[in-house]
Structure formats: C-alpha cells, structure tokens
PDB file of C-alpha atoms in Angstrom:
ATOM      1  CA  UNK A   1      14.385  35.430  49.523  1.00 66.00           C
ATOM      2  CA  UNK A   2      13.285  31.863  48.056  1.00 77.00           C
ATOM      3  CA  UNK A   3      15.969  30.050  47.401  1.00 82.00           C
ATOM      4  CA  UNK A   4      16.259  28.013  44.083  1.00 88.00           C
ATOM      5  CA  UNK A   5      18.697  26.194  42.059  1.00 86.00           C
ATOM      6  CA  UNK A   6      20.546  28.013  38.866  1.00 88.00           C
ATOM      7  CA  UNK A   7      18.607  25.267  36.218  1.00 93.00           C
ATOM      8  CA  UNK A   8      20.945  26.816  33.652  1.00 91.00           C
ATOM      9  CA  UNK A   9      23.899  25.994  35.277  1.00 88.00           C
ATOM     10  CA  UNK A  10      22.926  22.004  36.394  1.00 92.00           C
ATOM     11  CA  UNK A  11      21.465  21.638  33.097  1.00 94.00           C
ATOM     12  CA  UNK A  12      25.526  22.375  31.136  1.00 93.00           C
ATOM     13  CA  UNK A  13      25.837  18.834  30.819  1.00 94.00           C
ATOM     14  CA  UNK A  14      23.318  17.947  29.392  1.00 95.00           C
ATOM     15  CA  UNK A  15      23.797  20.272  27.051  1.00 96.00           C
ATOM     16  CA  UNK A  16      26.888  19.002  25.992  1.00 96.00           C
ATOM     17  CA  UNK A  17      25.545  15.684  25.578  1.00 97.00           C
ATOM     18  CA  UNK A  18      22.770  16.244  23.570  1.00 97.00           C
ATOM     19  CA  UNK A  19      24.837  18.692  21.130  1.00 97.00           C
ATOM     20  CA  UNK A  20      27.359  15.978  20.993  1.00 96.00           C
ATOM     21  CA  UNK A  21      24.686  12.952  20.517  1.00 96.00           C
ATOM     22  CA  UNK A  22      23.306  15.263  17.724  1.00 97.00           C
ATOM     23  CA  UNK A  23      26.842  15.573  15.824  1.00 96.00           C
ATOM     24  CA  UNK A  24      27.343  12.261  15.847  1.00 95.00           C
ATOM     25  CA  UNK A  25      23.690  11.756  14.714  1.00 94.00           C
ATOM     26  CA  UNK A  26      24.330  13.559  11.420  1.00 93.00           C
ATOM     27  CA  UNK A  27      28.086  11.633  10.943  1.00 90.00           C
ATOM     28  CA  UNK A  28      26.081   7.826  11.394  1.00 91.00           C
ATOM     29  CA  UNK A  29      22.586   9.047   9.806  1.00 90.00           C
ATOM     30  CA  UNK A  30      23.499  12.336   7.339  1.00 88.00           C
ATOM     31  CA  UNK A  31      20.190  14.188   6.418  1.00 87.00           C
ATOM     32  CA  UNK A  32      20.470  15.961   2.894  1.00 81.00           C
ATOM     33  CA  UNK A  33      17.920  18.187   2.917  1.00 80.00           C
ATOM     34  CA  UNK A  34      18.193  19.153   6.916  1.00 85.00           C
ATOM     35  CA  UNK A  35      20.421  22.456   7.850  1.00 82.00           C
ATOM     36  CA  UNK A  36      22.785  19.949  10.358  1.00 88.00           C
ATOM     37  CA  UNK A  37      26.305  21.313  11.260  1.00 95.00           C
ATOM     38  CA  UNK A  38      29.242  24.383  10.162  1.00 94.00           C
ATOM     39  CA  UNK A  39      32.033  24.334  12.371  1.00 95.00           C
ATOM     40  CA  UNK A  40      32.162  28.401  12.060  1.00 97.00           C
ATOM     41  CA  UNK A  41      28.250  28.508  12.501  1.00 97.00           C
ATOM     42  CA  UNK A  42      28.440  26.392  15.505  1.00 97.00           C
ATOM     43  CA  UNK A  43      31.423  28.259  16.706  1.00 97.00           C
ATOM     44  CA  UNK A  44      29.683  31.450  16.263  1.00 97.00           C
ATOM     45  CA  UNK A  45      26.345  30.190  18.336  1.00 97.00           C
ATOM     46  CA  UNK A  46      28.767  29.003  21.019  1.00 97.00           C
ATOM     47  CA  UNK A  47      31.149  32.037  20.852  1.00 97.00           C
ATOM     48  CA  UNK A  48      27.008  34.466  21.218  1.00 97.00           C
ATOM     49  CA  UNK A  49      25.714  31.990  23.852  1.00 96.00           C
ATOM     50  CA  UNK A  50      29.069  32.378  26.205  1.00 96.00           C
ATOM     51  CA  UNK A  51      29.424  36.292  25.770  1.00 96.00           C
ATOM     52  CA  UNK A  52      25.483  36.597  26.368  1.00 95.00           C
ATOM     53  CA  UNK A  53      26.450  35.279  30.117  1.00 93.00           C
ATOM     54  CA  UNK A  54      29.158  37.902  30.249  1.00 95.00           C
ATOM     55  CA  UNK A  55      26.327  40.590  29.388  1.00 95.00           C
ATOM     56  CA  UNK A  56      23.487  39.194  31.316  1.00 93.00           C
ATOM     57  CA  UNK A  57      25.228  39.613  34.133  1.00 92.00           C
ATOM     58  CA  UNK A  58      25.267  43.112  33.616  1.00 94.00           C
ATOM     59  CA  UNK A  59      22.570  43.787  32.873  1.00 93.00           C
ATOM     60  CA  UNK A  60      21.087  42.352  36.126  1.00 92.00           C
ATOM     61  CA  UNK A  61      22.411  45.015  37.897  1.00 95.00           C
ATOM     62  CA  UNK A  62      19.779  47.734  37.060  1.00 96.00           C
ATOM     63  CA  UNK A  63      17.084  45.416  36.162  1.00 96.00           C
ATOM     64  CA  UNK A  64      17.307  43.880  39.977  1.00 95.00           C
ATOM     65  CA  UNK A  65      17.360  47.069  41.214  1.00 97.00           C
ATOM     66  CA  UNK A  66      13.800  47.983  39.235  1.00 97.00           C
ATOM     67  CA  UNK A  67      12.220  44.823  40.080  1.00 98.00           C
ATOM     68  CA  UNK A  68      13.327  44.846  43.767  1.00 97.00           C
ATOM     69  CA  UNK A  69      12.239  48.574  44.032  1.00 98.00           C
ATOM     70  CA  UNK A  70       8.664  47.043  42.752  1.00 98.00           C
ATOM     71  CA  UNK A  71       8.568  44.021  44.815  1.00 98.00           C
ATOM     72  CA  UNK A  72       9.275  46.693  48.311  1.00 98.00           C
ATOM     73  CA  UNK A  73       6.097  48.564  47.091  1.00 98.00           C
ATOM     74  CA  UNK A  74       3.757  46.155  46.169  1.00 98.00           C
ATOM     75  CA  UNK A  75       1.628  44.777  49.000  1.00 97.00           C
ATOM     76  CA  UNK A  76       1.054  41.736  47.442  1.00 98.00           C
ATOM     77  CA  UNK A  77       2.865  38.413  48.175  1.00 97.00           C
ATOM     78  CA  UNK A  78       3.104  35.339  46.445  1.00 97.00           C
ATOM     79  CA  UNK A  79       4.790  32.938  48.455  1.00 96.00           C
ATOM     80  CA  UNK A  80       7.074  29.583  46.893  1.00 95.00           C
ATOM     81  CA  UNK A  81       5.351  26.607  47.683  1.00 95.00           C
ATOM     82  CA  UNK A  82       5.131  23.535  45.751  1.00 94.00           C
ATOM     83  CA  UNK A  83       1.631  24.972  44.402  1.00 97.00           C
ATOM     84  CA  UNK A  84       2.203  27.883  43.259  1.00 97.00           C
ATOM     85  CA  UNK A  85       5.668  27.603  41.385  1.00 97.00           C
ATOM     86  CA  UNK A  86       3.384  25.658  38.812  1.00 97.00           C
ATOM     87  CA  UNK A  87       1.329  28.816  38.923  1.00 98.00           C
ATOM     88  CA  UNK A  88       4.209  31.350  38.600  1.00 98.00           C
ATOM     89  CA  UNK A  89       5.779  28.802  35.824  1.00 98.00           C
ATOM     90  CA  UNK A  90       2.356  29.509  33.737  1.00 98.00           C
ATOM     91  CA  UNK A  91       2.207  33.095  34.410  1.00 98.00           C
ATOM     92  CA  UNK A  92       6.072  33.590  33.251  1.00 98.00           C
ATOM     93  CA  UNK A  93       5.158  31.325  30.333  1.00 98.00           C
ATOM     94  CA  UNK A  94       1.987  33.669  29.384  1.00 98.00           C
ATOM     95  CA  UNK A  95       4.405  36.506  29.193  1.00 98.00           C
ATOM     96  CA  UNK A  96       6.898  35.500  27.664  1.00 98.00           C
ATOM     97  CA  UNK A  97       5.185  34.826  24.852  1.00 98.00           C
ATOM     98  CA  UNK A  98       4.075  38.703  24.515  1.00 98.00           C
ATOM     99  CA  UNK A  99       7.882  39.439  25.113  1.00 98.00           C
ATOM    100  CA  UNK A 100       8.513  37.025  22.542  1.00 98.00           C
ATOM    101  CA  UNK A 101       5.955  38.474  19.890  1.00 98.00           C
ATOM    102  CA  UNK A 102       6.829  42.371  20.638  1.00 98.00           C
ATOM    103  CA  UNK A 103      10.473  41.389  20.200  1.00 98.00           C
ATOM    104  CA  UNK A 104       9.209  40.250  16.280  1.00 98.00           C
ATOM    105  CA  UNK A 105       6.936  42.978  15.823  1.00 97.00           C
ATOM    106  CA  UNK A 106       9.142  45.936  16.993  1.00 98.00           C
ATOM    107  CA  UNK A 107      11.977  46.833  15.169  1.00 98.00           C
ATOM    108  CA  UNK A 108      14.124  48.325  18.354  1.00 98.00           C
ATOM    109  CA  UNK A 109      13.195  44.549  19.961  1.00 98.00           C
ATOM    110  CA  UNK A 110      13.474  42.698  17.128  1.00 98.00           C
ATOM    111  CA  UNK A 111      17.068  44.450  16.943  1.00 98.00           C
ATOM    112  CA  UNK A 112      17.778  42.247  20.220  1.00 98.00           C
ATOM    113  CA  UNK A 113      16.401  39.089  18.851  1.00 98.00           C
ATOM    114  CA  UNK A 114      17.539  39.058  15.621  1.00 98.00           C
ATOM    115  CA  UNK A 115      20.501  37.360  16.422  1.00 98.00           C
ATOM    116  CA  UNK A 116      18.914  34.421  17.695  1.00 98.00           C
ATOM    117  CA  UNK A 117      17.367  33.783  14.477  1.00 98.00           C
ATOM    118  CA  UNK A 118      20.721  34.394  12.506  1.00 97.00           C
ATOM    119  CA  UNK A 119      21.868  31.202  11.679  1.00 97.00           C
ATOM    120  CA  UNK A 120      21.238  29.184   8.897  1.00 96.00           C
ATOM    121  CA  UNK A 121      21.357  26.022  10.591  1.00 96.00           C
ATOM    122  CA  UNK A 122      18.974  24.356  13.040  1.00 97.00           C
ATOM    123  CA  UNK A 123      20.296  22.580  15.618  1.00 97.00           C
ATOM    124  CA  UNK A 124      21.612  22.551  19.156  1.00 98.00           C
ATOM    125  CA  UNK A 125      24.018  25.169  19.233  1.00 97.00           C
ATOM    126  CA  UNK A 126      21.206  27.660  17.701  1.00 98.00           C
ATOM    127  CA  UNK A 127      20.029  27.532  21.133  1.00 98.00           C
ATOM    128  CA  UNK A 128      23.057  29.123  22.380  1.00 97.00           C
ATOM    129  CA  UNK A 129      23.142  32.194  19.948  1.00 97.00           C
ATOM    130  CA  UNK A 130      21.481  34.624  22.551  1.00 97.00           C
ATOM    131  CA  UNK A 131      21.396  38.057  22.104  1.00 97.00           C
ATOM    132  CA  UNK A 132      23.802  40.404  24.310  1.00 96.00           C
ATOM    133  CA  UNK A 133      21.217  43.234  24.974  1.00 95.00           C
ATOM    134  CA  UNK A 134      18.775  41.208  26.960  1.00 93.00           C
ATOM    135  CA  UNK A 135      17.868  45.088  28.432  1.00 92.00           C
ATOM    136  CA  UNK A 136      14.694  44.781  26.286  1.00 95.00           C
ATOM    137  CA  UNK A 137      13.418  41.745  27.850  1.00 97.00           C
ATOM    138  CA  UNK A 138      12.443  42.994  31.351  1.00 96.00           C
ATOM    139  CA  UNK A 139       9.254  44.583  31.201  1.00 97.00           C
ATOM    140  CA  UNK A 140       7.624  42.397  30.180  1.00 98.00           C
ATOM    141  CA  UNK A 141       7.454  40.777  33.282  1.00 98.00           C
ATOM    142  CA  UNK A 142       6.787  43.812  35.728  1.00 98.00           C
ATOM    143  CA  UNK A 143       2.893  42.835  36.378  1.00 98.00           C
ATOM    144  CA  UNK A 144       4.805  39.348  37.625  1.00 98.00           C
ATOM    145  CA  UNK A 145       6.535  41.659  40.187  1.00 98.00           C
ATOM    146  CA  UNK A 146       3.964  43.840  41.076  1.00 98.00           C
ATOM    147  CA  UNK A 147       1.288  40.593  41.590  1.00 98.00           C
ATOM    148  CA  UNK A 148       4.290  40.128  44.353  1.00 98.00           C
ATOM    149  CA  UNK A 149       6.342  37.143  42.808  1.00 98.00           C
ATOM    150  CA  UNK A 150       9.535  37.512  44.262  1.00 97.00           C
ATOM    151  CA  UNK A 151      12.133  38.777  41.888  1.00 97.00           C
ATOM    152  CA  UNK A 152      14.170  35.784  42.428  1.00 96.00           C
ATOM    153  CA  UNK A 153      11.263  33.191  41.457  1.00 97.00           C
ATOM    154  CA  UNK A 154      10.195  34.893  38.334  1.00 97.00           C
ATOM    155  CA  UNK A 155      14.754  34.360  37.152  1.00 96.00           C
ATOM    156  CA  UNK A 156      13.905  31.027  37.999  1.00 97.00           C
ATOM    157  CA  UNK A 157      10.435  30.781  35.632  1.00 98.00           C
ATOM    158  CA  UNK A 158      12.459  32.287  33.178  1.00 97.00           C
ATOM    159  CA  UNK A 159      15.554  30.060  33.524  1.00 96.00           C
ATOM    160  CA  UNK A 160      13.280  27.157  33.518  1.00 97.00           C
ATOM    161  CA  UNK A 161      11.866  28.237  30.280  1.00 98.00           C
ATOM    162  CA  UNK A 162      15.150  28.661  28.918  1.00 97.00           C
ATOM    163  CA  UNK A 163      16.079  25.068  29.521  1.00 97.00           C
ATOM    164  CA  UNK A 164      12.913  23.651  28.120  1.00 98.00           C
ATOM    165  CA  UNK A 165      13.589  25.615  24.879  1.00 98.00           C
ATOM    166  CA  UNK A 166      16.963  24.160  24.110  1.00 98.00           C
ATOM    167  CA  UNK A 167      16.004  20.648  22.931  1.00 97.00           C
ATOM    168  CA  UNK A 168      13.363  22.146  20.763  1.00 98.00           C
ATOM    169  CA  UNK A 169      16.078  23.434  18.196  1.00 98.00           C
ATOM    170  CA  UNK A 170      16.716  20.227  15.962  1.00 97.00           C
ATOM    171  CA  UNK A 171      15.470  18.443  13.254  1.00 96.00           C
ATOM    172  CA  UNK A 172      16.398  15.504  14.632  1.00 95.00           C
ATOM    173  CA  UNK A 173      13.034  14.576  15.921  1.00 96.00           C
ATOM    174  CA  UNK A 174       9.826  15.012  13.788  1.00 95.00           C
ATOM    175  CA  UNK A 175       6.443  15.574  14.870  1.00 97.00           C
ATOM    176  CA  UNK A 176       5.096  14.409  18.204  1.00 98.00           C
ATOM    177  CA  UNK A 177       2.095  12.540  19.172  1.00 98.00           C
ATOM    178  CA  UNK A 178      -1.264  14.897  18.622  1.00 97.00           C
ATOM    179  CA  UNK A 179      -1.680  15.905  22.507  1.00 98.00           C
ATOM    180  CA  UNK A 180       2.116  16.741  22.902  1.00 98.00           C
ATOM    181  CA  UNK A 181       2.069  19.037  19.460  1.00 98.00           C
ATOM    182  CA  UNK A 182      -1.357  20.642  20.718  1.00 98.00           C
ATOM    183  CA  UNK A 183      -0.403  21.216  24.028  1.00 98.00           C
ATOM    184  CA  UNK A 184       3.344  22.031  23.676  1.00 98.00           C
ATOM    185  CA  UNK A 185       6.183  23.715  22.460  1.00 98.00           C
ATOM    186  CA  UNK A 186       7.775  20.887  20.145  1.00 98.00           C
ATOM    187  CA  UNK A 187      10.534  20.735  17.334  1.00 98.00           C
ATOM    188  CA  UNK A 188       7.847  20.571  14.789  1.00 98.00           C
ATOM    189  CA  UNK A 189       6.337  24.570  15.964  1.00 98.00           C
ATOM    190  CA  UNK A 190       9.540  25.856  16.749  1.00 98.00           C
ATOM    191  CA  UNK A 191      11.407  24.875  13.129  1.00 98.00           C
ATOM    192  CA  UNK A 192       8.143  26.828  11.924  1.00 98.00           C
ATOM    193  CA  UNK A 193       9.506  30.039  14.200  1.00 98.00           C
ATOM    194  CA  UNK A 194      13.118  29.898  12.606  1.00 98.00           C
ATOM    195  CA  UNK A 195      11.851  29.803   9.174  1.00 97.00           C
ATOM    196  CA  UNK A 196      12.192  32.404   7.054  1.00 95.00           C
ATOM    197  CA  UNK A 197       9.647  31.616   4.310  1.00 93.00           C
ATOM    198  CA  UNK A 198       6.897  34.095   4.353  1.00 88.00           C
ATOM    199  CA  UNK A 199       3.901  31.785   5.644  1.00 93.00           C
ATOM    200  CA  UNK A 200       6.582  30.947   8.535  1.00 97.00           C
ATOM    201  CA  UNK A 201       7.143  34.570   9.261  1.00 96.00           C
ATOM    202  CA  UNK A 202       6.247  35.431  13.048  1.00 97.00           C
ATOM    203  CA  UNK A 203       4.535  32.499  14.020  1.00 98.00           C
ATOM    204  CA  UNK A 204       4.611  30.152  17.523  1.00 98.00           C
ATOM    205  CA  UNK A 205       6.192  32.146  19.924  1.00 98.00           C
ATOM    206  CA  UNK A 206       5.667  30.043  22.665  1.00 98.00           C
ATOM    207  CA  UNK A 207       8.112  29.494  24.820  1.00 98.00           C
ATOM    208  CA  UNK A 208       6.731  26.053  26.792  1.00 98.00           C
ATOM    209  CA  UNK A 209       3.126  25.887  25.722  1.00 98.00           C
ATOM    210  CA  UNK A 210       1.836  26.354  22.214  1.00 98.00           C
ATOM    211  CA  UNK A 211      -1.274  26.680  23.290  1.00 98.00           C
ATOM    212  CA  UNK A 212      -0.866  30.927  23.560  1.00 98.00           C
ATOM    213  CA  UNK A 213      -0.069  30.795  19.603  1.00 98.00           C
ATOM    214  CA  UNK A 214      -3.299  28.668  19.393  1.00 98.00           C
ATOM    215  CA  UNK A 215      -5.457  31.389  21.253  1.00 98.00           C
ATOM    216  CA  UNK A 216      -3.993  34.645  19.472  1.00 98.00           C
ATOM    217  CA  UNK A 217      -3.750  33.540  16.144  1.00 98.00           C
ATOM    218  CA  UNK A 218       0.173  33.548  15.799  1.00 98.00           C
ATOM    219  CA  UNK A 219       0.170  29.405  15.447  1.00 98.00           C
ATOM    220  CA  UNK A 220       0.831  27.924  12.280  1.00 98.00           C
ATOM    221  CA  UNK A 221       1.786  23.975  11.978  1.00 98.00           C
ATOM    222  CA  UNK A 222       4.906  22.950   9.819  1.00 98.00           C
ATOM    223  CA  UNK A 223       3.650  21.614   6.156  1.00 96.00           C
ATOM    224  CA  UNK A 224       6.818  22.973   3.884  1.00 94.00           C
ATOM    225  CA  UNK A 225       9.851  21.932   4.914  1.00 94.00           C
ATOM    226  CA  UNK A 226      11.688  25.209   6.704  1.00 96.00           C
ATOM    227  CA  UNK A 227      14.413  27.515   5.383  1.00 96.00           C
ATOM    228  CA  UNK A 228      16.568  28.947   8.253  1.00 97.00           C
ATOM    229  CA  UNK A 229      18.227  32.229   8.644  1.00 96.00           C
ATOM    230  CA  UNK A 230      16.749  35.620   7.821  1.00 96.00           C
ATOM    231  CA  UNK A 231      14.946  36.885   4.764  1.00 92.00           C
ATOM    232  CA  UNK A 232      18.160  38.833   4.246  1.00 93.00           C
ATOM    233  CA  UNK A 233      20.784  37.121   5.576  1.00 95.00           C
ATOM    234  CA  UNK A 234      23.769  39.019   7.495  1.00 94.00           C
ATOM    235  CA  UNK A 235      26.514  36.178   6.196  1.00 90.00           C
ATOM    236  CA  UNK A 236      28.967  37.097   8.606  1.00 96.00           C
ATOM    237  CA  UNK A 237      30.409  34.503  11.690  1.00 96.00           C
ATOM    238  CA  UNK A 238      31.644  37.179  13.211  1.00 97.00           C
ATOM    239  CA  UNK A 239      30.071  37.590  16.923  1.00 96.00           C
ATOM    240  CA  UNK A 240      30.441  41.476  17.341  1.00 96.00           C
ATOM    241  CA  UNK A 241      28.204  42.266  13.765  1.00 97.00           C
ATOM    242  CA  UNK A 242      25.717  39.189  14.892  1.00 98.00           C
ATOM    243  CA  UNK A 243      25.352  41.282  18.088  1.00 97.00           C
ATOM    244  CA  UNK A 244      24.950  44.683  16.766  1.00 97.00           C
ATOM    245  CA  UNK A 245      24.045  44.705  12.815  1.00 97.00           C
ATOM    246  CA  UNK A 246      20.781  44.854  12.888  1.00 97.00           C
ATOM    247  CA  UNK A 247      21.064  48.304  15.674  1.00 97.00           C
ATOM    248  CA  UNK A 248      23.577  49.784  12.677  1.00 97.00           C
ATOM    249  CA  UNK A 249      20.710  49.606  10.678  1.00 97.00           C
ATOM    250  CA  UNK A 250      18.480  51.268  12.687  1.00 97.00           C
ATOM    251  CA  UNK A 251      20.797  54.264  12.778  1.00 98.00           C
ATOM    252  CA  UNK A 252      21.107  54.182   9.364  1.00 97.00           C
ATOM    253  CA  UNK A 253      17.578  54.467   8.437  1.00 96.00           C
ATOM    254  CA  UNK A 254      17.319  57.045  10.926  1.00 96.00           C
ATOM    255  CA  UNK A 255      20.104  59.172   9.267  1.00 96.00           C
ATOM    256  CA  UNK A 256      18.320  58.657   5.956  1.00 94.00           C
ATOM    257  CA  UNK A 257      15.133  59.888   7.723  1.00 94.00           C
ATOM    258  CA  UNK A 258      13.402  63.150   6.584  1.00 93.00           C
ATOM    259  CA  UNK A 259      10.992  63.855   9.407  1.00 94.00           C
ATOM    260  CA  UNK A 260      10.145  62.614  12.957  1.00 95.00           C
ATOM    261  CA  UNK A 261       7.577  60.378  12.288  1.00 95.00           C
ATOM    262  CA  UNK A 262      10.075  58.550  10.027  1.00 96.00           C
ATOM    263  CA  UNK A 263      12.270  58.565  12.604  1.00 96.00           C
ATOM    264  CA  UNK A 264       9.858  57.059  14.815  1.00 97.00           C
ATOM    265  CA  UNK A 265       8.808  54.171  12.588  1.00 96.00           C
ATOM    266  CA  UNK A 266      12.003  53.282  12.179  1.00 96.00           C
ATOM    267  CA  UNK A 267      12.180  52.821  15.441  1.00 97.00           C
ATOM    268  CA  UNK A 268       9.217  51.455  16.814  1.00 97.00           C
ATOM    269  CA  UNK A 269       7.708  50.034  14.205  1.00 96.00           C
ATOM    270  CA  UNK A 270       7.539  46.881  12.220  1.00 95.00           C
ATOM    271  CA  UNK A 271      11.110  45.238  11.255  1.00 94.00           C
ATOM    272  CA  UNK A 272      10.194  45.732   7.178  1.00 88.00           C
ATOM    273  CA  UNK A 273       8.228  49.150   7.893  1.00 92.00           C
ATOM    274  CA  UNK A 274       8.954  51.666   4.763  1.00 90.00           C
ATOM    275  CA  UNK A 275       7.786  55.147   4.874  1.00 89.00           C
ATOM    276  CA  UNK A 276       5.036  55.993   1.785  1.00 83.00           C
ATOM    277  CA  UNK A 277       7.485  58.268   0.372  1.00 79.00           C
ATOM    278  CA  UNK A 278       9.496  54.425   0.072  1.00 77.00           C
ATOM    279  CA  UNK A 279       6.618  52.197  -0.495  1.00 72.00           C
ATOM    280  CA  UNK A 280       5.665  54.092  -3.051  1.00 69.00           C
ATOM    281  CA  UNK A 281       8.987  54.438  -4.929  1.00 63.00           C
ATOM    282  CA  UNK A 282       8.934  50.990  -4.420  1.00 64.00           C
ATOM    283  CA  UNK A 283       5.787  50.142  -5.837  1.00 58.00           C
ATOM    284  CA  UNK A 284       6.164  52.653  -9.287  1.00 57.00           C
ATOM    285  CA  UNK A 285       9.235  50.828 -10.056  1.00 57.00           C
ATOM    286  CA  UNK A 286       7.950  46.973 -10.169  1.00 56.00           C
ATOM    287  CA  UNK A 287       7.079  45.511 -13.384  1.00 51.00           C
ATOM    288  CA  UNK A 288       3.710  45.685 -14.864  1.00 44.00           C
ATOM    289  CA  UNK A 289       3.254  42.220 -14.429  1.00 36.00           C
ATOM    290  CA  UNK A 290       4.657  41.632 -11.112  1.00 35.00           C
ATOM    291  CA  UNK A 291       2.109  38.888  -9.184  1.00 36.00           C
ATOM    292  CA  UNK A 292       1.015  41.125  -5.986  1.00 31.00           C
ATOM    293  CA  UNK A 293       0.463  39.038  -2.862  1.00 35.00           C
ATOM    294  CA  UNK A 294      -3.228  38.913  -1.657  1.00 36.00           C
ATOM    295  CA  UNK A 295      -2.247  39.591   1.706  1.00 37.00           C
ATOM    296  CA  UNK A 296       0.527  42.427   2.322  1.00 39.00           C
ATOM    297  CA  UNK A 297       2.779  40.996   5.168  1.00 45.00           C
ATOM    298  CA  UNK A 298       5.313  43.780   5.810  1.00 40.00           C
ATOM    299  CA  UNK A 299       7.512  41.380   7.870  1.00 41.00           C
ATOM    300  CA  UNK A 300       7.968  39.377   4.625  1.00 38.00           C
ATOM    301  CA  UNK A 301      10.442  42.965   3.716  1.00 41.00           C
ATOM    302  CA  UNK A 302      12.436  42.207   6.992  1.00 45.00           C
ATOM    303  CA  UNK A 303      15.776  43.302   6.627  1.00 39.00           C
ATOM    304  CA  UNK A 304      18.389  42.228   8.846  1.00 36.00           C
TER     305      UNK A 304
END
C-alpha cells in the first residue's frame, strides 16, 4: 500500500487563513455588488463541511471494500512513482469531471450535490458545504481501479483535487492571465458554475483543468456578473434540510407519480424533468404572449 499524506488534513490551516484573510478583506475593502459574508450562511457551510467528515468516513467502509475487491482482481498495476502520480492526478481529474457533470444532469446525483450549490454567497466557506451522501460519487472512478491504481492513490487524486478547489470559491480575485483561465480551473469559471442564471446553468465542471469543459462543450466564460444559490432557493440554514431537501422531493414527485416511467424520470432524469401530462398543463396555462425561449433548457426549471 503507497503511502501518502492526508492533503486535506495539512492543508486546515491554510484554510483558516485564507477564510480569515477573506473576512477581513470585505471589512477593509466592502464589495456592494459581491455575495461576501452571513454569519448563519457561513455557519451553515462550516456546520455541512464538518458533518460531511463524520459521513465520509462511513461511507468508506463499503466503498473500500468494492474498490479493494477490484484492485485483488485486476491484473493490472500501476505503481507510485514520481511519474506517474502526475499521470493518475490527470486521470482522476478526467473523471471527475464526468462525476461532476452526471451529478448536474441526474436528478438522484444532483440530489447529493445540490447542497454544495445552496448558498447564496460565494466565498470560502462555500467550499466547505459538502454533501453528506458522498455514496454517489464512487463509480465514477472504478475504470481508475480496474487500470490497477491502488485504491489508496486514487483518495489521494481526489483529496488533491479537493484542495485545489477551495481557493477557487471567491470573488476576491478576478480573472487570470489568458494561459491560466485557458488552461485552468480559476475563480472566474467556477463563479460561472455557482450561478444560477440560465446561461450559467451546468457549465465548467472541472475540477483542476478547464480544459475538459473546453473539449465537451460544457465551458462557458463569465460576462454577467453571477447570481448564487439555486433557481429555487431552499432558504433554510438549517444543516439537516440542506442535506436532505432536495431527496424529500424526489419522494414527493414519486408519490405524485401515475405510472413507472414517471417514476423513473423522476428519478433518473434531469433535475427540472416534467412528465408531458405536466409540461403540457404547464404550457396551456401561460399567457398568449409569453416570450418562449429559443432554446428549451430543462435545467433552467430546476427545483431544489
């Protein structure tokens, strides 16, 4: 087993610094039209980020167990040198952004990720407010295992990643020279993720590299200035509905349902998915004159 440092853990601190340096940042230099800070907003990404350790942990139990059971199968062997970490580092990179874009695209995911895109503010503590059912996250990186990455170096890809994300979640710092924004994950793409304005919705899911938006389509740059949150926000601080609200919908709309098909697309289907019988409904009851958008974009009917 390779052993490699917890990057999570050694990077706390600086954590805490930068949060802290970023508070301060908006006392000295306040920023009208950015998102900045809410004590009970900040409170609540803290409060997700701490209890997402608590569940994580958890959760590790099967999910080591599946990717161990892999890794004892596979004859394959990819071995930790200083090499191929960059390699493994580019692979878990490539994948997450797939995990990243199913988790947006299907509702039963996106009922995971939502809460990370809760908040109404953008800053530092928005990179704390993880989800607690991180069980959705792991398949995504079986072909890792089964290429014969040890289990413990694709926790520490994914760890790595995790770091790297954290300082992308302010306003603080505007756009980058060209070669960084074309190359990279920046604060610039990733405001354009936590938007909620329909132009912004599901766009640059990368995790380090922006270059994966750039070859699948899913990149746009940031022109508008963003508006946080959801398109239907959940107003609530409180961490156990931030967790779970968007799962009590799901079994809501299933409830409703009136066949299995319904029940299906409620399910695994887009996050603002309506059945015709719905749509329709819908549709027969706007005004005559409603403006109709040239482009339907059924995530633009996301509900939270």
């Amino acid at each position: 087993m390779p052993h490699l440092p917890d990057v999570v853990l050694w990077s706390v601190p600086a954590f805490v610094v930068l949060t802290v340096v970023e508070m301060v940042s908006y006392r000295l230099h306040p920023d009208e039209d950015a998102a900045g800070y809410e004590a009970k907003d900040a409170a609540t990404s803290v409060g997700m980020g701490l209890g997402s350790l608590v569940f994580d942990a958890l959760w590790k139990i099967p999910i080591v167990a599946i990717y161990s059971a892999i890794y004892t199968v596979t004859p394959l062997r990819v071995p930790v040198l200083w090499w191929t970490l960059p390699l493994m580092l580019l692979a878990q990179d490539f994948f997450y952004y797939w995990s990243h874009r199913g988790h947006h695209v299907i509702r039963i995911l996106w009922a995971c990720h939502v809460v990370h895109h809760s908040s109404q503010k953008f800053n530092f503590t928005t990179a704390l407010r993880q989800p607690w059912t991180t069980w959705t996250v792991w398949p995504f990186y079986v072909p890792m295992i089964a290429l014969g990455v040890h289990p413990a170096a694709v926790a520490f890809c994914s760890s790595a990643n995790l770091v790297y994300q954290f300082w992308v979640h302010t306003e603080r710092v505007g756009k980058l020279p060209r070669p960084f924004e074309f190359v990279l994950n920046t604060p610039s793409h990733h405001r354009v993720h936590h938007a909620s304005q329909g132009g912004y919705l599901d766009r640059n899911f990368g995790g380090i590299l922006i270059i994966w938006d750039r070859m699948f389509g899913s990149f746009v740059p940031e022109t508008a200035r963003p508006v946080y949150g959801l398109t239907k926000n959940i107003n609530t601080f409180n961490p156990l509905r931030v967790a779970t609200h968007e799962y009590a919908a799901i079994a809501r709309d299933i409830r409703a349902a009136e066949s299995w098909s319904e029940r299906a697309g409620r399910v695994f289907r887009g996050p603002g998915w309506q059945p015709a019988r719905l749509a329709e409904g819908k549709a027969a009851t706007k005004p005559a004159t409603a403006e109709r958008p040239t482009t339907p974009d059924p995530a633009k009917e996301r509900v939270a």
